[in-house]
mmCIF file of C-alpha atoms and ligand atoms in Angstrom:
data_model
loop_
_atom_site.group_PDB
_atom_site.id
_atom_site.type_symbol
_atom_site.label_atom_id
_atom_site.label_comp_id
_atom_site.label_asym_id
_atom_site.label_seq_id
_atom_site.Cartn_x
_atom_site.Cartn_y
_atom_site.Cartn_z
ATOM 1 C CA MET J 18 19.827 14.826 -10.676
ATOM 2 C CA THR J 19 19.407 14.197 -6.929
ATOM 3 C CA VAL J 20 20.434 10.691 -5.892
ATOM 4 C CA SER J 21 17.563 8.683 -4.442
ATOM 5 C CA THR J 22 17.912 7.144 -1.011
ATOM 6 C CA TYR J 23 15.937 4.233 -2.419
ATOM 7 C CA ASP J 24 18.914 3.303 -4.623
ATOM 8 C CA ASP J 25 20.619 1.931 -1.479
ATOM 9 C CA ILE J 26 17.648 -0.245 -0.576
ATOM 10 C CA ALA J 27 16.236 -1.075 -4.012
ATOM 11 C CA GLU J 28 16.773 -4.851 -3.758
ATOM 12 C CA TRP J 29 15.438 -4.889 -0.191
ATOM 13 C CA TYR J 30 12.359 -2.846 -1.215
ATOM 14 C CA ASP J 31 11.684 -5.122 -4.174
ATOM 15 C CA SER J 32 11.635 -8.219 -1.981
ATOM 16 C CA TRP J 33 9.768 -6.361 0.794
ATOM 17 C CA VAL J 34 6.801 -5.537 -1.471
ATOM 18 C CA GLY J 35 6.919 -9.126 -2.705
ATOM 19 C CA THR J 36 5.513 -10.633 -5.850
ATOM 20 C CA HIS J 37 1.804 -10.586 -5.031
ATOM 21 C CA SER J 38 -0.482 -8.732 -7.439
ATOM 22 C CA MET J 39 -2.085 -5.427 -6.511
ATOM 23 C CA HIS J 40 -5.391 -7.364 -6.372
ATOM 24 C CA GLU J 41 -4.020 -9.006 -3.242
ATOM 25 C CA ASP J 42 -2.631 -5.834 -1.717
ATOM 26 C CA PRO J 43 -4.788 -5.051 1.327
ATOM 27 C CA TYR J 44 -4.884 -1.325 0.709
ATOM 28 C CA PHE J 45 -4.799 -0.971 -3.073
ATOM 29 C CA PRO J 46 -8.588 -1.557 -3.527
ATOM 30 C CA ALA J 47 -9.268 1.739 -1.732
ATOM 31 C CA VAL J 48 -6.969 3.502 -4.214
ATOM 32 C CA ALA J 49 -8.470 1.679 -7.216
ATOM 33 C CA ALA J 50 -11.978 2.661 -6.087
ATOM 34 C CA LEU J 51 -11.067 6.365 -6.345
ATOM 35 C CA MET J 52 -9.357 5.990 -9.730
ATOM 36 C CA GLY J 53 -12.367 4.406 -11.413
ATOM 37 C CA GLU J 54 -12.108 3.068 -14.967
ATOM 38 C CA VAL J 55 -8.510 3.057 -16.228
ATOM 39 C CA ALA J 56 -8.737 1.126 -19.519
ATOM 40 C CA GLY J 57 -7.676 3.318 -22.431
ATOM 41 C CA ARG J 58 -6.640 6.168 -20.144
ATOM 42 C CA ARG J 59 -3.193 7.761 -20.074
ATOM 43 C CA ILE J 60 -1.981 7.416 -16.517
ATOM 44 C CA CYS J 61 1.171 8.488 -14.720
ATOM 45 C CA ASP J 62 2.319 6.264 -11.874
ATOM 46 C CA LEU J 63 4.296 8.860 -9.925
ATOM 47 C CA ALA J 64 7.093 7.524 -7.714
ATOM 48 C CA CYS J 65 6.404 4.126 -9.307
ATOM 49 C CA GLY J 66 9.314 2.307 -7.636
ATOM 50 C CA GLN J 67 9.816 -1.134 -9.167
ATOM 51 C CA GLY J 68 6.586 -0.660 -11.137
ATOM 52 C CA ARG J 69 4.059 -2.921 -9.368
ATOM 53 C CA VAL J 70 1.193 -0.397 -9.738
ATOM 54 C CA ALA J 71 2.208 0.533 -13.298
ATOM 55 C CA ARG J 72 2.143 -3.135 -14.302
ATOM 56 C CA HIS J 73 -1.269 -3.617 -12.668
ATOM 57 C CA LEU J 74 -2.758 -0.603 -14.480
ATOM 58 C CA ALA J 75 -1.239 -1.592 -17.816
ATOM 59 C CA GLY J 76 -2.749 -5.043 -17.332
ATOM 60 C CA LEU J 77 -6.132 -3.349 -17.064
ATOM 61 C CA GLY J 78 -5.590 -1.624 -20.385
ATOM 62 C CA ALA J 79 -4.190 1.770 -19.292
ATOM 63 C CA HIS J 80 -1.354 3.530 -21.132
ATOM 64 C CA VAL J 81 1.107 3.988 -18.307
ATOM 65 C CA VAL J 82 4.147 6.162 -17.771
ATOM 66 C CA GLY J 83 6.042 5.303 -14.568
ATOM 67 C CA ILE J 84 8.220 8.001 -13.056
ATOM 68 C CA ASP J 85 10.673 7.584 -10.215
ATOM 69 C CA LEU J 86 13.900 9.126 -8.917
ATOM 70 C CA SER J 87 15.598 5.837 -8.149
ATOM 71 C CA ALA J 88 17.671 4.501 -11.049
ATOM 72 C CA LYS J 89 17.955 1.121 -9.290
ATOM 73 C CA LEU J 90 14.217 0.680 -8.791
ATOM 74 C CA LEU J 91 13.594 1.754 -12.396
ATOM 75 C CA GLU J 92 16.139 -0.856 -13.500
ATOM 76 C CA ILE J 93 14.005 -3.532 -11.775
ATOM 77 C CA ALA J 94 10.829 -2.063 -13.340
ATOM 78 C CA ARG J 95 12.407 -2.137 -16.803
ATOM 79 C CA ARG J 96 13.525 -5.755 -16.310
ATOM 80 C CA HIS J 97 9.844 -6.686 -15.758
ATOM 81 C CA GLU J 98 8.919 -4.742 -18.892
ATOM 82 C CA GLU J 99 11.558 -6.574 -20.922
ATOM 83 C CA ALA J 100 10.366 -9.954 -19.609
ATOM 84 C CA VAL J 101 6.662 -9.214 -20.209
ATOM 85 C CA PRO J 102 6.146 -6.116 -22.391
ATOM 86 C CA ARG J 103 3.106 -4.143 -21.342
ATOM 87 C CA GLY J 104 3.866 -0.903 -23.170
ATOM 88 C CA ILE J 105 4.907 0.885 -19.984
ATOM 89 C CA GLU J 106 7.326 3.795 -20.386
ATOM 90 C CA TYR J 107 9.631 4.462 -17.442
ATOM 91 C CA LEU J 108 11.286 7.823 -16.830
ATOM 92 C CA GLN J 109 13.777 8.864 -14.215
ATOM 93 C CA ALA J 110 12.735 12.237 -12.847
ATOM 94 C CA ASP J 111 12.309 14.119 -9.610
ATOM 95 C CA ALA J 112 8.609 14.449 -8.815
ATOM 96 C CA GLN J 113 9.354 17.869 -7.305
ATOM 97 C CA SER J 114 10.372 19.339 -10.632
ATOM 98 C CA LEU J 115 8.656 17.501 -13.506
ATOM 99 C CA ASP J 116 8.761 19.208 -16.839
ATOM 100 C CA GLY J 117 5.125 19.327 -17.886
ATOM 101 C CA GLU J 118 5.748 20.013 -21.565
ATOM 102 C CA ALA J 119 8.029 17.020 -21.938
ATOM 103 C CA LEU J 120 5.576 14.736 -20.202
ATOM 104 C CA GLY J 121 2.400 15.805 -21.974
ATOM 105 C CA THR J 122 -0.974 15.506 -20.351
ATOM 106 C CA PHE J 123 -2.437 12.695 -18.328
ATOM 107 C CA ASP J 124 -6.021 11.644 -17.600
ATOM 108 C CA GLY J 125 -4.881 10.575 -14.166
ATOM 109 C CA VAL J 126 -1.898 10.521 -11.833
ATOM 110 C CA VAL J 127 -1.618 7.904 -9.109
ATOM 111 C CA CYS J 128 0.988 8.050 -6.357
ATOM 112 C CA PHE J 129 0.846 4.926 -4.190
ATOM 113 C CA MET J 130 2.529 5.138 -0.768
ATOM 114 C CA ALA J 131 5.178 7.676 -1.788
ATOM 115 C CA LEU J 132 4.262 11.324 -1.100
ATOM 116 C CA MET J 133 5.600 10.928 2.427
ATOM 117 C CA ASP J 134 8.936 9.899 0.896
ATOM 118 C CA ILE J 135 9.270 13.151 -1.061
ATOM 119 C CA PRO J 136 10.785 16.083 0.853
ATOM 120 C CA ASP J 137 8.857 18.999 -0.673
ATOM 121 C CA LEU J 138 5.082 18.669 -1.035
ATOM 122 C CA ALA J 139 4.119 21.960 -2.730
ATOM 123 C CA PRO J 140 6.447 21.600 -5.775
ATOM 124 C CA THR J 141 5.411 17.954 -6.112
ATOM 125 C CA LEU J 142 1.724 18.875 -6.219
ATOM 126 C CA ARG J 143 2.484 21.641 -8.732
ATOM 127 C CA SER J 144 4.182 18.997 -10.900
ATOM 128 C CA VAL J 145 1.095 16.803 -10.644
ATOM 129 C CA ALA J 146 -1.182 19.715 -11.602
ATOM 130 C CA ARG J 147 1.074 20.559 -14.567
ATOM 131 C CA ILE J 148 1.074 17.079 -16.070
ATOM 132 C CA LEU J 149 -2.666 16.518 -15.554
ATOM 133 C CA GLN J 150 -5.163 17.607 -18.145
ATOM 134 C CA PRO J 151 -8.001 19.849 -16.890
ATOM 135 C CA GLY J 152 -10.541 17.673 -15.101
ATOM 136 C CA GLY J 153 -7.965 14.899 -14.668
ATOM 137 C CA TRP J 154 -7.723 12.995 -11.377
ATOM 138 C CA PHE J 155 -4.976 12.641 -8.846
ATOM 139 C CA VAL J 156 -5.269 9.750 -6.371
ATOM 140 C CA PHE J 157 -2.660 9.117 -3.711
ATOM 141 C CA SER J 158 -2.211 7.022 -0.601
ATOM 142 C CA ILE J 159 0.133 7.765 2.258
ATOM 143 C CA LEU J 160 0.875 6.459 5.715
ATOM 144 C CA HIS J 161 -1.966 8.093 7.652
ATOM 145 C CA PRO J 162 -0.378 11.261 9.016
ATOM 146 C CA CYS J 163 -2.531 11.180 12.137
ATOM 147 C CA PHE J 164 -1.193 7.748 13.136
ATOM 148 C CA HIS J 165 2.396 7.714 11.843
ATOM 149 C CA THR J 166 4.748 10.304 13.283
ATOM 150 C CA SER J 167 8.321 10.283 14.567
ATOM 151 C CA GLN J 168 6.893 9.140 17.886
ATOM 152 C CA SER J 169 4.128 6.666 17.145
ATOM 153 C CA GLY J 170 3.792 3.053 18.121
ATOM 154 C CA GLU J 171 1.368 0.720 19.822
ATOM 155 C CA MET J 172 0.699 -0.839 23.162
ATOM 156 C CA ASN J 173 -1.564 -3.553 24.376
ATOM 157 C CA SER J 174 -4.343 -2.716 26.749
ATOM 158 C CA PRO J 175 -6.991 -4.964 28.337
ATOM 159 C CA GLU J 176 -9.341 -3.616 25.617
ATOM 160 C CA GLY J 177 -6.944 -4.559 22.817
ATOM 161 C CA ALA J 178 -4.259 -2.875 20.721
ATOM 162 C CA VAL J 179 -3.915 0.867 21.134
ATOM 163 C CA ARG J 180 -2.057 3.189 18.733
ATOM 164 C CA THR J 181 0.008 5.795 20.525
ATOM 165 C CA VAL J 182 0.898 9.035 18.794
ATOM 166 C CA SER J 183 2.772 12.161 19.783
ATOM 167 C CA ARG J 184 4.856 14.850 17.979
ATOM 168 C CA TYR J 185 1.991 15.193 15.507
ATOM 169 C CA PHE J 186 2.745 18.871 15.027
ATOM 170 C CA MET J 187 6.452 18.276 14.390
ATOM 171 C CA GLU J 188 6.636 18.292 10.619
ATOM 172 C CA GLY J 189 9.661 17.207 8.627
ATOM 173 C CA TYR J 190 12.010 14.284 8.237
ATOM 174 C CA TRP J 191 11.980 11.375 10.696
ATOM 175 C CA ARG J 192 13.317 7.892 10.844
ATOM 176 C CA SER J 193 12.709 5.214 13.430
ATOM 177 C CA ASP J 194 14.830 2.124 14.115
ATOM 178 C CA THR J 195 11.745 0.375 15.469
ATOM 179 C CA ARG J 196 9.989 0.474 12.058
ATOM 180 C CA SER J 197 10.279 -2.548 9.774
ATOM 181 C CA GLY J 198 9.303 -0.749 6.540
ATOM 182 C CA PRO J 199 10.758 2.213 4.622
ATOM 183 C CA PRO J 200 10.467 4.633 7.588
ATOM 184 C CA GLY J 201 12.990 2.394 9.388
ATOM 185 C CA LYS J 202 15.321 2.259 6.371
ATOM 186 C CA VAL J 203 15.193 5.623 4.586
ATOM 187 C CA GLY J 204 12.865 7.589 6.867
ATOM 188 C CA ALA J 205 9.868 9.648 5.841
ATOM 189 C CA TYR J 206 8.543 13.220 5.873
ATOM 190 C CA HIS J 207 5.732 13.937 8.267
ATOM 191 C CA ARG J 208 3.102 16.594 7.568
ATOM 192 C CA THR J 209 -0.123 17.308 9.346
ATOM 193 C CA LEU J 210 -3.428 16.562 7.698
ATOM 194 C CA SER J 211 -4.137 20.278 7.323
ATOM 195 C CA THR J 212 -0.809 20.787 5.516
ATOM 196 C CA TYR J 213 -1.819 18.124 2.966
ATOM 197 C CA VAL J 214 -5.317 19.491 2.449
ATOM 198 C CA ASN J 215 -4.210 23.131 2.205
ATOM 199 C CA ALA J 216 -1.349 22.300 -0.177
ATOM 200 C CA LEU J 217 -3.795 20.486 -2.485
ATOM 201 C CA THR J 218 -6.183 23.438 -2.408
ATOM 202 C CA ASP J 219 -3.351 25.954 -3.028
ATOM 203 C CA THR J 220 -2.383 23.958 -6.109
ATOM 204 C CA GLY J 221 -5.876 23.908 -7.590
ATOM 205 C CA LEU J 222 -6.343 20.188 -6.939
ATOM 206 C CA GLN J 223 -9.896 19.912 -5.674
ATOM 207 C CA LEU J 224 -10.521 17.352 -2.977
ATOM 208 C CA ALA J 225 -13.138 14.932 -4.255
ATOM 209 C CA ARG J 226 -13.043 11.912 -1.955
ATOM 210 C CA VAL J 227 -11.133 10.630 1.082
ATOM 211 C CA SER J 228 -10.916 7.047 2.236
ATOM 212 C CA GLU J 229 -9.501 5.467 5.416
ATOM 213 C CA PRO J 230 -9.508 1.732 4.832
ATOM 214 C CA ARG J 231 -10.011 -0.379 7.950
ATOM 215 C CA ALA J 232 -8.178 -3.638 8.428
ATOM 216 C CA THR J 233 -10.583 -6.543 8.704
ATOM 217 C CA GLY J 234 -10.395 -10.336 8.885
ATOM 218 C CA ASP J 235 -6.975 -11.843 8.242
ATOM 219 C CA LEU J 236 -5.495 -8.437 7.685
ATOM 220 C CA ALA J 237 -6.205 -7.431 11.248
ATOM 221 C CA ASP J 238 -5.330 -10.833 12.717
ATOM 222 C CA SER J 239 -2.099 -11.904 11.143
ATOM 223 C CA PRO J 240 1.058 -9.838 11.476
ATOM 224 C CA SER J 241 2.733 -9.385 8.095
ATOM 225 C CA LEU J 242 6.151 -8.393 6.897
ATOM 226 C CA SER J 243 4.879 -4.958 5.878
ATOM 227 C CA GLY J 244 3.731 -4.251 9.420
ATOM 228 C CA LEU J 245 0.512 -2.864 7.932
ATOM 229 C CA SER J 246 -1.607 -5.805 9.004
ATOM 230 C CA ARG J 247 -1.986 -5.792 12.738
ATOM 231 C CA PRO J 248 -4.998 -5.703 15.055
ATOM 232 C CA VAL J 249 -4.363 -2.030 15.794
ATOM 233 C CA TRP J 250 -5.260 -1.179 12.177
ATOM 234 C CA ALA J 251 -8.799 -2.389 12.824
ATOM 235 C CA GLU J 252 -9.001 0.361 15.446
ATOM 236 C CA VAL J 253 -7.435 3.272 13.549
ATOM 237 C CA PRO J 254 -6.535 3.601 9.850
ATOM 238 C CA ALA J 255 -3.007 2.725 8.739
ATOM 239 C CA ILE J 256 -3.266 4.669 5.503
ATOM 240 C CA LEU J 257 -5.083 7.650 4.055
ATOM 241 C CA VAL J 258 -6.320 7.635 0.465
ATOM 242 C CA VAL J 259 -7.209 10.901 -1.244
ATOM 243 C CA GLY J 260 -8.832 11.548 -4.598
ATOM 244 C CA CYS J 261 -8.664 15.011 -6.243
ATOM 245 C CA ARG J 262 -9.549 16.642 -9.526
ATOM 246 C CA LYS J 263 -7.702 19.316 -11.384
ATOM 247 C CA GLY J 264 -10.106 22.213 -11.898
ATOM 248 C CA THR J 265 -11.152 23.158 -15.426
ATOM 249 C CA PRO J 266 -10.253 26.705 -16.549
ATOM 250 C CA LYS J 267 -13.157 29.149 -16.156
ATOM 251 C CA GLN J 268 -14.949 29.945 -19.416
ATOM 252 C CA ASP J 269 -15.659 33.610 -20.221
ATOM 253 C CA ALA J 270 -19.353 34.423 -20.153
HETATM 254 C C1 SAM M 302 7.538 3.504 -0.634
HETATM 255 S S1 SAM M 302 8.162 3.641 -2.253
HETATM 256 C C2 SAM M 302 6.660 3.404 -3.198
HETATM 257 C C3 SAM M 302 6.940 2.911 -4.601
HETATM 258 C C4 SAM M 302 5.727 2.432 -5.385
HETATM 259 N N1 SAM M 302 4.757 3.481 -5.531
HETATM 260 C C5 SAM M 302 5.149 1.206 -4.746
HETATM 261 O O1 SAM M 302 4.006 1.256 -4.311
HETATM 262 O O2 SAM M 302 5.847 0.211 -4.661
HETATM 263 C C6 SAM M 302 8.479 5.368 -2.435
HETATM 264 C C7 SAM M 302 9.033 5.715 -3.821
HETATM 265 O O3 SAM M 302 9.165 7.128 -3.913
HETATM 266 C C8 SAM M 302 10.301 7.366 -4.762
HETATM 267 N N2 SAM M 302 10.735 8.755 -4.605
HETATM 268 C C9 SAM M 302 11.224 9.335 -3.509
HETATM 269 N N3 SAM M 302 11.503 10.626 -3.724
HETATM 270 C C10 SAM M 302 11.179 10.852 -5.042
HETATM 271 C C11 SAM M 302 11.220 12.007 -5.880
HETATM 272 N N4 SAM M 302 11.670 13.185 -5.411
HETATM 273 N N5 SAM M 302 10.801 11.912 -7.142
HETATM 274 C C12 SAM M 302 10.330 10.721 -7.631
HETATM 275 N N6 SAM M 302 10.249 9.595 -6.875
HETATM 276 C C13 SAM M 302 10.674 9.657 -5.587
HETATM 277 C C14 SAM M 302 11.287 6.332 -4.311
HETATM 278 O O4 SAM M 302 12.371 6.156 -5.215
HETATM 279 C C15 SAM M 302 10.383 5.129 -4.135
HETATM 280 O O5 SAM M 302 10.305 4.425 -5.336
#
């Protein structure tokens, strides 16, 4: 199995995301809104990391399987499960090559802030489609590809904070020393918006809803460790949230 770059930064990542609940996460509500009711549903938290989303969903009554490539992050997730059992199953697997038969079928797959960490999008989406039951949902959030590239940043202007972006069309791996979060540590994979939308469509995942949460109030005013709460995010969206459905097979007339 491929070694995860997150193994090297697992402890850092765990403390970076902190101990707050997903209720307090500024951007999770936009994801939750697209997932809808989760109680009683079988849900896969894809690229679950140390399991913060998995724990949240299990707390709401979902049957959760968390999948991640990083053995170290899964170790932290399993420690939580041992301390407070929530019935979460954790599997180490590469999202780009999930074995659908072994994993069964899910009512929903959520992938929170991770698709841009995975090198190959098309095989990952095919994995998602394979493990979803027909009509099942796939909800993901990513760093907004229009505002995070290898050459993006911000500057102050008399009118306020301005996001600067170039190299939008340059897809592929990038890493920036000026970034405080994962793109500064392990880098990320940039893709244009059209690449995301077309890859979903090619996989038979039908786009249902898109959301671009705007930072308001404290979130826009007070700089945070994550770097995702800054005035500039009241001007342009920091993240993109997408909800899709797996099509149901056509019935013969
Ligand atoms: C930014 S973290 C997000 C983790 C988690 N969803 C959260 O919100 O805390 C990105 C995650 O993607 C995982 N990842 C990267 N490549 C992967 C792959 N090919 N298959 C499965 N997980 C992968 C990393 O190990 C890491 O846990």
